[in-house]
XYZ file of C-alpha atoms in Angstrom:
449
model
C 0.000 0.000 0.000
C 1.341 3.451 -0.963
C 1.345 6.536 1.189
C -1.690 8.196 -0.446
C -3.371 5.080 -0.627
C -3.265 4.753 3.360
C -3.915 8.688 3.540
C -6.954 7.851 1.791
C -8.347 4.888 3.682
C -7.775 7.102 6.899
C -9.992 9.707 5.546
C -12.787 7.475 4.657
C -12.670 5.724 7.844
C -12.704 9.427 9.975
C -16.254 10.315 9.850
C -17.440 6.481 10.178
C -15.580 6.427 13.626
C -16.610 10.386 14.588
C -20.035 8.398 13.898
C -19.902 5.606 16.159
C -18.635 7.852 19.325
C -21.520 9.947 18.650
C -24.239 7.384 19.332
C -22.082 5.889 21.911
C -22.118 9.228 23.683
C -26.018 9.805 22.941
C -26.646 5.999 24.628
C -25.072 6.853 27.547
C -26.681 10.011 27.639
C -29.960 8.714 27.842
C -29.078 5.978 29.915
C -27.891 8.427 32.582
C -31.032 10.022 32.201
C -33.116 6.797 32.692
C -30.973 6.346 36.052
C -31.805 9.834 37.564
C -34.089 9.426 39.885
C -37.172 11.600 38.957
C -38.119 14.676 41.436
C -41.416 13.972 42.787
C -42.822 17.383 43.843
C -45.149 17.721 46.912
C -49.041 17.834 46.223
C -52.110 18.608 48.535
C -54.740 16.711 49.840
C -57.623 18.614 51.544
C -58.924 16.480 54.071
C -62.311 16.729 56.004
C -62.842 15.078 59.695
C -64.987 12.485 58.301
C -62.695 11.628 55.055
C -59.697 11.708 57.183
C -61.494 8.933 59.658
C -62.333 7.032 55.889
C -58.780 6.719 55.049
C -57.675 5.609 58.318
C -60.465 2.853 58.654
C -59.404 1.154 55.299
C -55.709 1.790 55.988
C -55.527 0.787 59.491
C -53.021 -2.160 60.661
C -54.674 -2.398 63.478
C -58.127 -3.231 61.806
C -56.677 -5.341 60.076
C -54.894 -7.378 62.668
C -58.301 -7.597 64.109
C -60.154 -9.100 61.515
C -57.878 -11.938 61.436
C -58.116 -12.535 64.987
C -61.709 -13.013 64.372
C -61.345 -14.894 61.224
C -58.670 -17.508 63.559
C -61.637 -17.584 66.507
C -64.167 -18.693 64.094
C -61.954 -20.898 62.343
C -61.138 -22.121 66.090
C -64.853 -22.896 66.647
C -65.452 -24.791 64.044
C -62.828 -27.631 64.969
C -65.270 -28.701 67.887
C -68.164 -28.025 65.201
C -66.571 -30.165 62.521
C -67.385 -33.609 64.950
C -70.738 -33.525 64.415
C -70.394 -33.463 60.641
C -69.306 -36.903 58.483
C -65.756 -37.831 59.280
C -64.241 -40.324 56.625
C -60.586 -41.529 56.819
C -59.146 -43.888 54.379
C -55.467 -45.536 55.725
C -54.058 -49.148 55.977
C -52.945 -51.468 59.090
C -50.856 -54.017 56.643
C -48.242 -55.986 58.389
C -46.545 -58.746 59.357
C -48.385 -60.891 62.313
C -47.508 -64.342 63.631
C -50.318 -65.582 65.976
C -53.659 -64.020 66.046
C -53.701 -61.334 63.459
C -53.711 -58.214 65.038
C -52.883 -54.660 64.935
C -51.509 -52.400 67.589
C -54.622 -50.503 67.694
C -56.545 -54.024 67.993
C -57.921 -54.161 64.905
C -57.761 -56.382 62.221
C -54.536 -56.039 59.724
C -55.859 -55.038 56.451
C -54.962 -53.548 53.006
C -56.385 -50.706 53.652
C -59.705 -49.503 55.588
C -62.341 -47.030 55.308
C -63.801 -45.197 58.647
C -66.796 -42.969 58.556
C -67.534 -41.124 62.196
C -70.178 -38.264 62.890
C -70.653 -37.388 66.767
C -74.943 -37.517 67.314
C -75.460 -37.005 70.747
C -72.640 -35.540 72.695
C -73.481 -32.682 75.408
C -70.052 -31.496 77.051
C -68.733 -31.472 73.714
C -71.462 -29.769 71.948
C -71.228 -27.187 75.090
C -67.479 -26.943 74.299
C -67.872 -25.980 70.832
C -70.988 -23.159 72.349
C -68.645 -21.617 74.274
C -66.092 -21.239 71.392
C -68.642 -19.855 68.860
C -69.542 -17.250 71.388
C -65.502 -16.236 71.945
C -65.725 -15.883 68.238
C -68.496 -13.229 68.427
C -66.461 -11.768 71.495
C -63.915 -11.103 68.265
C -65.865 -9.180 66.760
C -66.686 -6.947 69.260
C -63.021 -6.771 69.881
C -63.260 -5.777 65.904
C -65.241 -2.768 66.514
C -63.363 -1.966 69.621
C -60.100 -1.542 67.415
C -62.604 0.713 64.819
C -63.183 3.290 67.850
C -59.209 3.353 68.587
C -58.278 4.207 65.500
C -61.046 7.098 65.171
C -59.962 8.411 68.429
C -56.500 8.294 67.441
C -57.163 9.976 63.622
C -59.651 12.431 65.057
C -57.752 13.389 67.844
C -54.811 14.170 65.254
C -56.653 15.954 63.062
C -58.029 18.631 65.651
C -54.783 19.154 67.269
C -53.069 19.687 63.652
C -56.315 21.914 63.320
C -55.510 23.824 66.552
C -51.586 24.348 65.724
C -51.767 25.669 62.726
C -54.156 28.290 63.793
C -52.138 29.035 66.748
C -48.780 29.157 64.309
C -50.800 32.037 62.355
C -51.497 33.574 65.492
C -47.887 33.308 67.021
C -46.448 34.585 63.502
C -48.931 37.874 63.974
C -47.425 38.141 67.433
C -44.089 37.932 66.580
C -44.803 40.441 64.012
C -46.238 43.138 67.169
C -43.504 41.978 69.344
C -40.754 43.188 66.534
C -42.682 46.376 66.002
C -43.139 46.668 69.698
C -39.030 46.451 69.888
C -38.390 48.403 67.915
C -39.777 51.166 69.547
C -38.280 50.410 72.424
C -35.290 50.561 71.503
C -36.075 53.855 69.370
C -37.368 55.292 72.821
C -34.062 53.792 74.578
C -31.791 56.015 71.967
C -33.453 59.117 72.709
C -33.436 57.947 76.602
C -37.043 57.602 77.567
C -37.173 54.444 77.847
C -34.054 52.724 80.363
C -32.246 49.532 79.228
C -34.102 47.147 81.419
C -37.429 48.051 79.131
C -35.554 46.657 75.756
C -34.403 43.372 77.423
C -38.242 42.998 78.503
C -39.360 43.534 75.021
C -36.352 40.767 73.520
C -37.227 38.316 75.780
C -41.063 38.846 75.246
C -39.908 38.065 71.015
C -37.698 35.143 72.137
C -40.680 33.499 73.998
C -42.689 34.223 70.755
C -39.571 32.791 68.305
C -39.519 29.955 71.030
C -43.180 28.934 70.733
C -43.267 29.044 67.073
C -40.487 26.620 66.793
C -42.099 24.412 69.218
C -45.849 24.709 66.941
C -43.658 23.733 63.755
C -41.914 21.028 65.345
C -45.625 19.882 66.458
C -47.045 20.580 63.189
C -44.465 18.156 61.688
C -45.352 15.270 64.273
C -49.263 15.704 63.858
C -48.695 15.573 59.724
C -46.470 12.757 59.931
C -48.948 10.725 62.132
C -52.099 11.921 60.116
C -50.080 10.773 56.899
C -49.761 7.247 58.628
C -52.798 6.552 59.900
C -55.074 7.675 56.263
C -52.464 6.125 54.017
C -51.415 9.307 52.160
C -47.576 9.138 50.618
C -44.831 10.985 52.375
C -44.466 14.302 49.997
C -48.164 14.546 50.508
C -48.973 17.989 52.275
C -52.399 18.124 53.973
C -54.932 20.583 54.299
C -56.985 20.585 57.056
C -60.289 22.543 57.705
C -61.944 23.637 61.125
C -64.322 21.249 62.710
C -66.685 20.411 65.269
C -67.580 16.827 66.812
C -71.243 16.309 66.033
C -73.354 16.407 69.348
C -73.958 12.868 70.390
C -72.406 13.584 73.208
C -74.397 16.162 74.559
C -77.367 13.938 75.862
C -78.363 13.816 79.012
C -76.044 11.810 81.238
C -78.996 9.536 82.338
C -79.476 8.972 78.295
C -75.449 8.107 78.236
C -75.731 5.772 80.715
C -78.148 3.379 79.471
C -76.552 3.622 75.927
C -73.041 2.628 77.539
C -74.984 -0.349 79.292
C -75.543 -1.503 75.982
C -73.141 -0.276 73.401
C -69.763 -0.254 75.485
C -67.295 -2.469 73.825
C -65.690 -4.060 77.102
C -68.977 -4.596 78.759
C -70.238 -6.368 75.930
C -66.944 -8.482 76.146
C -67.880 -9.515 79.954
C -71.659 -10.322 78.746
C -70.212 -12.540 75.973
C -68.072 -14.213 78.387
C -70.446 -15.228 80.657
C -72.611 -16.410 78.173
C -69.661 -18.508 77.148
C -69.218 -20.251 80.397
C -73.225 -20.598 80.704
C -72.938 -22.899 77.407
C -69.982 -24.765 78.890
C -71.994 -25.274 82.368
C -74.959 -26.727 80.636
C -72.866 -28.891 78.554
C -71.387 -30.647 80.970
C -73.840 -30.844 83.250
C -75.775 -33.158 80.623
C -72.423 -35.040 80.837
C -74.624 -37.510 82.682
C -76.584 -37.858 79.896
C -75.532 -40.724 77.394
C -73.509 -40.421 74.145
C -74.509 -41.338 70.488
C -72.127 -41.678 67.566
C -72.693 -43.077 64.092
C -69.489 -45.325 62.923
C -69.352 -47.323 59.927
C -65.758 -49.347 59.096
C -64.629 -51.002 55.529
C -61.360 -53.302 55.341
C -59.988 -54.957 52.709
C -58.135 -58.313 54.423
C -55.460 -60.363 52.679
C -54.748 -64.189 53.460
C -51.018 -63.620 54.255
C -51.839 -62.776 57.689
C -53.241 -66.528 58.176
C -56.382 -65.831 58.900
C -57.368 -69.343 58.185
C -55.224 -70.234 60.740
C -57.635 -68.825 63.325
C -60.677 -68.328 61.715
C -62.925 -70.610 59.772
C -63.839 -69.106 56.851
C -61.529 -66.259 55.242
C -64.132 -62.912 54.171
C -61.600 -60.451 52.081
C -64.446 -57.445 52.207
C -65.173 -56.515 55.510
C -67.725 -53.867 56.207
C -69.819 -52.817 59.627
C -71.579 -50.068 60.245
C -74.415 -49.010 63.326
C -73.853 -46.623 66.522
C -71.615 -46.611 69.519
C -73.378 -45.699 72.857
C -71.763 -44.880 76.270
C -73.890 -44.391 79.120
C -72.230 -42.658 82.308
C -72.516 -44.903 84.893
C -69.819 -43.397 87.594
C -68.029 -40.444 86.523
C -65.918 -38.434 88.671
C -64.165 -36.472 85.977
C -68.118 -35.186 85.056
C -68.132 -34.178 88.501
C -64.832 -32.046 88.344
C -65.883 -30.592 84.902
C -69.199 -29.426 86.352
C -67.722 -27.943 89.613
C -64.985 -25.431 87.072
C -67.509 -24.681 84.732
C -70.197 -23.594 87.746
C -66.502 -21.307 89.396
C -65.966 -20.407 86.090
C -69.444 -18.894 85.676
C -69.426 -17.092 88.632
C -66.274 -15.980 87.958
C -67.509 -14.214 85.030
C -70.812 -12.894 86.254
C -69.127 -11.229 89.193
C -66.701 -9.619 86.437
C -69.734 -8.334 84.936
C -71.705 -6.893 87.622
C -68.161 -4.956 88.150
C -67.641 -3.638 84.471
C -71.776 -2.160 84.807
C -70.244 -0.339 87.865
C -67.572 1.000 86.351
C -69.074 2.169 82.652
C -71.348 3.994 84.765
C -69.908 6.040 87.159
C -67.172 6.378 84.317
C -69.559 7.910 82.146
C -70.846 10.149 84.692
C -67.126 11.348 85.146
C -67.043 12.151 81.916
C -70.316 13.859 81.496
C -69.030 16.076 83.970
C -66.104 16.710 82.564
C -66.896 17.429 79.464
C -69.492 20.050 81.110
C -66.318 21.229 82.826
C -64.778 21.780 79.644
C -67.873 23.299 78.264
C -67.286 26.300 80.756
C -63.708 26.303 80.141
C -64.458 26.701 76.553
C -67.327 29.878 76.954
C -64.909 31.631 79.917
C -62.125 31.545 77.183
C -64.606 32.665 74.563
C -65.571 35.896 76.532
C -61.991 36.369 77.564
C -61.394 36.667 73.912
C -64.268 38.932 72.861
C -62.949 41.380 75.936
C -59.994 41.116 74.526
C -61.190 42.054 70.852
C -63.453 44.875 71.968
C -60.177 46.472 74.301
C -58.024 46.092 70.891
C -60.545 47.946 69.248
C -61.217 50.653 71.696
C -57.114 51.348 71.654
C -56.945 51.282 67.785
C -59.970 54.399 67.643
C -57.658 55.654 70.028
C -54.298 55.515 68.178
C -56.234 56.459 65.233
C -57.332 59.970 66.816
C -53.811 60.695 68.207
C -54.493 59.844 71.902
C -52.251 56.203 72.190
C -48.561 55.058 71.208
C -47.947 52.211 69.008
C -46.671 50.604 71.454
C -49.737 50.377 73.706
C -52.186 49.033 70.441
C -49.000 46.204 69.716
C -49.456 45.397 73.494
C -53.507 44.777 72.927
C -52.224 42.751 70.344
C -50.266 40.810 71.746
C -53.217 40.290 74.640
C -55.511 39.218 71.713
C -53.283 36.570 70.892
C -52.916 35.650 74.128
C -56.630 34.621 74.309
C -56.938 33.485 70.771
C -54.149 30.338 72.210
C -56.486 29.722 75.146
C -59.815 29.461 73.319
C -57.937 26.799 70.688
C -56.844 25.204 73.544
C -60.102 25.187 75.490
C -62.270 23.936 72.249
C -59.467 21.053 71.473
C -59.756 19.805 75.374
C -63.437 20.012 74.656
C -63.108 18.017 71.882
C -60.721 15.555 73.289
C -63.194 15.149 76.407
C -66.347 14.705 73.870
C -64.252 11.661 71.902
C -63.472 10.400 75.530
C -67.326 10.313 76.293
C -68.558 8.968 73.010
C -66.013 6.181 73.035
C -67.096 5.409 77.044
C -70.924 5.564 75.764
C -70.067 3.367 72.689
C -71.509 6.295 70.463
C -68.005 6.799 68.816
C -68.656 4.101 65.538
C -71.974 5.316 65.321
C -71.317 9.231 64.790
C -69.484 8.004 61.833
C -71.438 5.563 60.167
């Protein structure tokens, strides 16, 4: 090859390879784009009381948990249950035997066998499996009572997150006076009417403010996180949240509430269930006297190699009997036992109850009061804050004609504020005193339904 003749094939190959590391460099381009992870921006949900309480009742572990603790106690019950359906069982009791033919279970060797069982008449056990079908409904109270956590839990949540963020705009208003109050202050303090002591007063009054707010956003964070958790809302989700009142089950007369919580409250319901429970397990064995009744039917299949001839005088291959086996008590101490437990058991259980009606009771008339309590906590705040309101507005006509300082109006403000915090804080302890009630009273499912 000549020297132009190589310049040549250098040329020709140039742009092929300029080519090549062009779409290399595009691939990995785009595969570098593929890899970055893509920013997910923040969106928001507005959430009501009741939608918020929605979410959290489909998204809840802990209902979940609880329906398969039910599911397991009915699947429990059913074991006893399943002995008084048709049992068959198919197996073999083959073997060697020299002597008698025999099996360890003193039956006949055979190819293989068919059994057929079904329980007729059996009274301890059929009390037994009572008693376990009524533990299974005791689930399902247990069901509900996990329903009336978790709306405690989400609606508590919400009302608080409701309550900080209005008290964040309030305490971002106040730190607003407090800097205008300041800096007044310290205006005054430069042209000596006001002494040094008066600014400190004034920093330390916008430090408690800074201070507070901090401690709001910190709260605000919690509240959001918790609230995400509990309706099932992603992580960049930010929620909006709307003011909102409990409705007014809850204020019944506490006679009213006392009756419904005799009925409706989830952990006296429990104790009624359970005594129940041991009522069907009394009478069951106390017909433990009474005699038993089961239908059995057997097929085997014999073979001749376990010299059945030997000791038998005719050889029958197909062996089948069927009929029923009774046992009638004659002497039975272990009846005796059963009944005695069952009978403490019983008592056990009804004493437990009678205790439960005293306590859902005079705890619901604790809690009547209380939330009365917190009524009047609620309208003294209310007041405090229309006071403060009206004195605002007195000093701002003031101010306006010339007759007040800045100062003094920032003050009133401030005062405003002040009471503004207290009333959130008295209607959120009303609120969490009403969900105490209506859970007590077992009213709390049914506000929601």
């Amino acid at each position: 090859m000549t020297y132009k003749s190589f310049i040549r094939s250098k040329r020709g190959s140039f742009p092929c390879a300029l080519l090549v590391a062009l779409l290399f460099s595009a691939a990995f381009s785009a595969r570098a784009q593929q890899t970055q992870p893509i920013p997910t921006e923040p969106f928001i949900v507005s959430l009501t009381l009741k939608r918020a309480i929605e979410l959290a009742l489909q998204n809840s572990k802990d209902i979940q948990i609880a329906r398969l603790q039910a599911s397991l106690a009915n699947r429990s019950a059913m074991i006893t249950k399943a002995q008084f359906m048709p049992n068959l069982f198919a197996g073999s009791g083959a073997g060697y035997t020299f002597g008698i033919p025999e099996t360890p279970g003193a039956r006949a060797p055979a190819l293989f066998d068919v059994t057929y069982t079904e329980e007729v008449f059996n009274e301890p056990l059929r009390g037994q499996g009572k008693e376990l079908q009524e533990r299974a409904k005791s689930q399902k109270i247990f069901l509900e009572d996990a329903r009336n956590s978790v709306i405690v839990r989400t609606a508590s949540t919400y009302l608080e997150l409701v309550m900080v963020r209005h008290s964040l705009d309030l305490m971002r208003k106040e730190q607003e006076s407090a800097d205008r109050i300041l800096a007044v202050t310290q205006q005054r303090e430069k042209e000596n009417f006001e002494l040094p002591v008066a600014v400190t007063k004034d920093q330390l009054t916008r430090a408690r403010v800074v201070q507070r707010i901090l401690q709001l956003e910190g709260r605000q964070d919690e509240l959001e996180v918790v609230l995400r958790g509990q309706t099932g809302l992603p992580e960049n989700t930010s929620i909006g949240v709307t003011p909102e009142d409990l409705p007014g089950v809850a204020e019944q007369e506490g006679a009213n509430l006392v009756a419904l919580a005799l009925q409706d409250n989830v952990a006296l319901r429990v104790a009624e269930s359970d005594v129940r429970a041991k009522e069907f397990r009394l009478i069951g064995e106390k017909r433990g006297y009474y005699p038993t009744l089961q239908l059995v039917a057997i097929y085997s299949r014999l073979a001749n190699f376990n010299n059945y001839l030997d000791y038998f005088k005719k050889f029958q291959p197909n062996n089948f009997n069927a009929g029923v086996q009774i046992q009638v008590p004659i002497f039975s101490a272990q009846t005796r036992v059963n009944i005695a437990l069952a009978q403490v058991n019983l008592d056990v259980a009804k004493a437990a109850l009678a205790n439960k009606k005293t306590e859902v009771s005079a705890a619901v008339r604790v809690k009547t009061r209380h939330l009365r309590e917190r009524d009047a906590a609620k309208e003294v705040a209310r007041l405090e804050l229309q006071l403060a309101q009206q004195n605002l507005t007195v000093l701002q006509s003031q101010f306006g004609e010339g007759r007040l300082n800045l100062r003094e109006v920032e003050k009133a403000r401030l005062e405003e504020n002040d009471k503004w915090m207290a009333y959130l804080d008295a209607n959120f302890q009303r609120q969490q005193a009403q969900l105490d009630l209506l859970q007590t009273a077992g009213q709390l499912d049914k506000v929601w339904q």
